[in-house]
């Protein structure tokens, strides 16, 4: 059930005014809430912290949260009134993600029993607003979750936030390996890597492909044999790609590449990577199958040097750990513009993650058409119909802009002559408005696509990162979308350089 061994802290705010009995009750109730939430099967463990009653205690717990590597965020709740000037010092230094749970211990007003003792203890309705005021005044990013703490909708929102803060924590040391540079002359996949490290934690390193080739040459026949056994037992391998088939040599080479890449990444704690079909030198072929399978194991990937998308794929995969649906690198491939059936075919020349596959993938070998290398092995499959999101981060010169488009995956027709894994989707609200908005926003042709996640995850992530987010969904109109971009232009002129 847990997505990692990391934890979030539960901090209850109060003050000394109420006396020992009330404060004892505050602590007991908060402990019961933490226990209840932990029993609800949330993605991270919640750790109860002693009630904070003064500026010093608030400051201390914030400093502790910052320095504790296991703490990836804090949930705050005011059981009683906690005068919010006391929170200024702590919130000023806090740099772990913040969630404000606006709830109360009791579900219903005890109509027959309610008295001033009850009101002395149960003050969330006004206490949380006083606290919320200072968070807002300090322009501190927070997720506010309102409702009864035992209810599924409240717990679902906390669960989303937890998955996001766990992914945010994962990206504090997001090391991205680029084999080769960005593809020559391509604009949208490039960007300010220094700013990306400041804002998002991405550390982007360049590796000459020769460094990887050295690893490929060191792979043993036994390692290749073991990798091939995994392929043969996991996928539907076409006869030509099976042992003895004419294309088996390409599968053997793919296995060699995969063993080498896994070792290369593990030794360097690399979490995402990019390749470039223009920079292969002594590589036998573009590592398609390896990229697909590494993505399925949680690595981020971006084609043609697209390090921003590689990082986002990684982050979205960490958010989605254990959820149904899959997450993959995608590219807007080509359109169907038939009246009444306008949709976008999604694919890439090789690298689509099998986590989105509808059925057992087929392993086959075909020529690539560009790059002038040997025919690469790849997994072929379709994506099951259903709702998903496509997301990207672009560098628009003075800031990073994140864009999320809700999409509806539908069935494609068979394409017997196009050997790529794919998805076929209608960007919401429809292809014309969806693509128009995306293009106006400067969105990439590459995306991180997920059927496991919803827009809420991206919203929480952008909030924590402090970057712009534009939504394209069923309610999008071009007129409003343009206006939002104009307003954001002014907002980020004033607010961009905060870290
Ligand atoms: Mn591409």
PDB file of N, CA and C in Angstrom, residues 22 33 68 113 175 195 205 211 229 243 278 310 317 353 366 369 385-386 400 458 474:
ATOM      1  N   UNK A  22      -7.438  20.764  28.429  1.00  0.00           N
ATOM      2  CA  UNK A  22      -7.825  20.949  27.027  1.00  0.00           C
ATOM      3  C   UNK A  22      -6.686  20.527  26.099  1.00  0.00           C
ATOM      4  N   UNK A  33      -6.832  10.948  15.159  1.00  0.00           N
ATOM      5  CA  UNK A  33      -6.985  11.270  13.737  1.00  0.00           C
ATOM      6  C   UNK A  33      -5.843  10.680  12.917  1.00  0.00           C
ATOM      7  N   UNK A  68      14.972  16.772   8.333  1.00  0.00           N
ATOM      8  CA  UNK A  68      14.738  15.338   8.421  1.00  0.00           C
ATOM      9  C   UNK A  68      14.503  14.760   7.020  1.00  0.00           C
ATOM     10  N   UNK A 113     -25.782  18.472  23.696  1.00  0.00           N
ATOM     11  CA  UNK A 113     -24.705  18.514  24.696  1.00  0.00           C
ATOM     12  C   UNK A 113     -23.792  19.733  24.560  1.00  0.00           C
ATOM     13  N   UNK A 175      18.714  13.116 -11.247  1.00  0.00           N
ATOM     14  CA  UNK A 175      19.864  13.134 -12.148  1.00  0.00           C
ATOM     15  C   UNK A 175      19.436  12.571 -13.506  1.00  0.00           C
ATOM     16  N   UNK A 195      18.281  27.030 -14.443  1.00  0.00           N
ATOM     17  CA  UNK A 195      16.998  27.388 -13.847  1.00  0.00           C
ATOM     18  C   UNK A 195      16.179  26.137 -13.500  1.00  0.00           C
ATOM     19  N   UNK A 205      23.049  15.959 -16.887  1.00  0.00           N
ATOM     20  CA  UNK A 205      24.436  15.721 -17.291  1.00  0.00           C
ATOM     21  C   UNK A 205      24.501  15.139 -18.688  1.00  0.00           C
ATOM     22  N   UNK A 211      30.778   6.525 -23.772  1.00  0.00           N
ATOM     23  CA  UNK A 211      30.801   6.040 -22.392  1.00  0.00           C
ATOM     24  C   UNK A 211      29.887   4.828 -22.241  1.00  0.00           C
ATOM     25  N   UNK A 229      15.993 -14.504 -22.002  1.00  0.00           N
ATOM     26  CA  UNK A 229      15.005 -15.405 -21.375  1.00  0.00           C
ATOM     27  C   UNK A 229      13.835 -14.593 -20.815  1.00  0.00           C
ATOM     28  N   UNK A 243      14.617 -17.189 -31.227  1.00  0.00           N
ATOM     29  CA  UNK A 243      15.876 -17.938 -31.393  1.00  0.00           C
ATOM     30  C   UNK A 243      15.855 -18.646 -32.757  1.00  0.00           C
ATOM     31  N   UNK A 278      20.633  10.696 -33.762  1.00  0.00           N
ATOM     32  CA  UNK A 278      21.702  11.313 -34.546  1.00  0.00           C
ATOM     33  C   UNK A 278      23.078  11.117 -33.917  1.00  0.00           C
ATOM     34  N   UNK A 310      11.845  13.832 -20.108  1.00  0.00           N
ATOM     35  CA  UNK A 310      12.386  12.658 -19.416  1.00  0.00           C
ATOM     36  C   UNK A 310      12.156  12.789 -17.905  1.00  0.00           C
ATOM     37  N   UNK A 317       5.748   8.929 -13.019  1.00  0.00           N
ATOM     38  CA  UNK A 317       5.798   7.509 -12.686  1.00  0.00           C
ATOM     39  C   UNK A 317       5.892   7.295 -11.172  1.00  0.00           C
ATOM     40  N   UNK A 353       6.112   3.374 -23.440  1.00  0.00           N
ATOM     41  CA  UNK A 353       6.243   2.484 -22.278  1.00  0.00           C
ATOM     42  C   UNK A 353       5.155   1.406 -22.265  1.00  0.00           C
ATOM     43  N   UNK A 366      12.009  -4.144 -36.909  1.00  0.00           N
ATOM     44  CA  UNK A 366      11.751  -3.481 -38.192  1.00  0.00           C
ATOM     45  C   UNK A 366      12.835  -2.427 -38.416  1.00  0.00           C
ATOM     46  N   UNK A 369      14.292   3.624 -40.592  1.00  0.00           N
ATOM     47  CA  UNK A 369      14.060   4.638 -41.632  1.00  0.00           C
ATOM     48  C   UNK A 369      14.952   5.848 -41.516  1.00  0.00           C
ATOM     49  N   UNK A 385      -8.738   2.083 -24.196  1.00  0.00           N
ATOM     50  CA  UNK A 385      -9.548   3.305 -24.093  1.00  0.00           C
ATOM     51  C   UNK A 385      -9.737   3.723 -22.636  1.00  0.00           C
ATOM     52  N   UNK A 386      -9.939   5.033 -22.434  1.00  0.00           N
ATOM     53  CA  UNK A 386     -10.162   5.549 -21.083  1.00  0.00           C
ATOM     54  C   UNK A 386      -9.617   6.959 -20.951  1.00  0.00           C
ATOM     55  N   UNK A 400       9.368  28.652 -16.407  1.00  0.00           N
ATOM     56  CA  UNK A 400       8.884  27.362 -16.884  1.00  0.00           C
ATOM     57  C   UNK A 400       7.366  27.380 -16.859  1.00  0.00           C
ATOM     58  N   UNK A 458      -1.061  17.097 -11.128  1.00  0.00           N
ATOM     59  CA  UNK A 458      -0.221  18.097 -11.799  1.00  0.00           C
ATOM     60  C   UNK A 458      -0.391  19.453 -11.113  1.00  0.00           C
ATOM     61  N   UNK A 474     -12.298  20.064 -20.438  1.00  0.00           N
ATOM     62  CA  UNK A 474     -13.599  20.157 -21.121  1.00  0.00           C
ATOM     63  C   UNK A 474     -14.182  21.569 -21.063  1.00  0.00           C
TER      64      UNK A 474
END
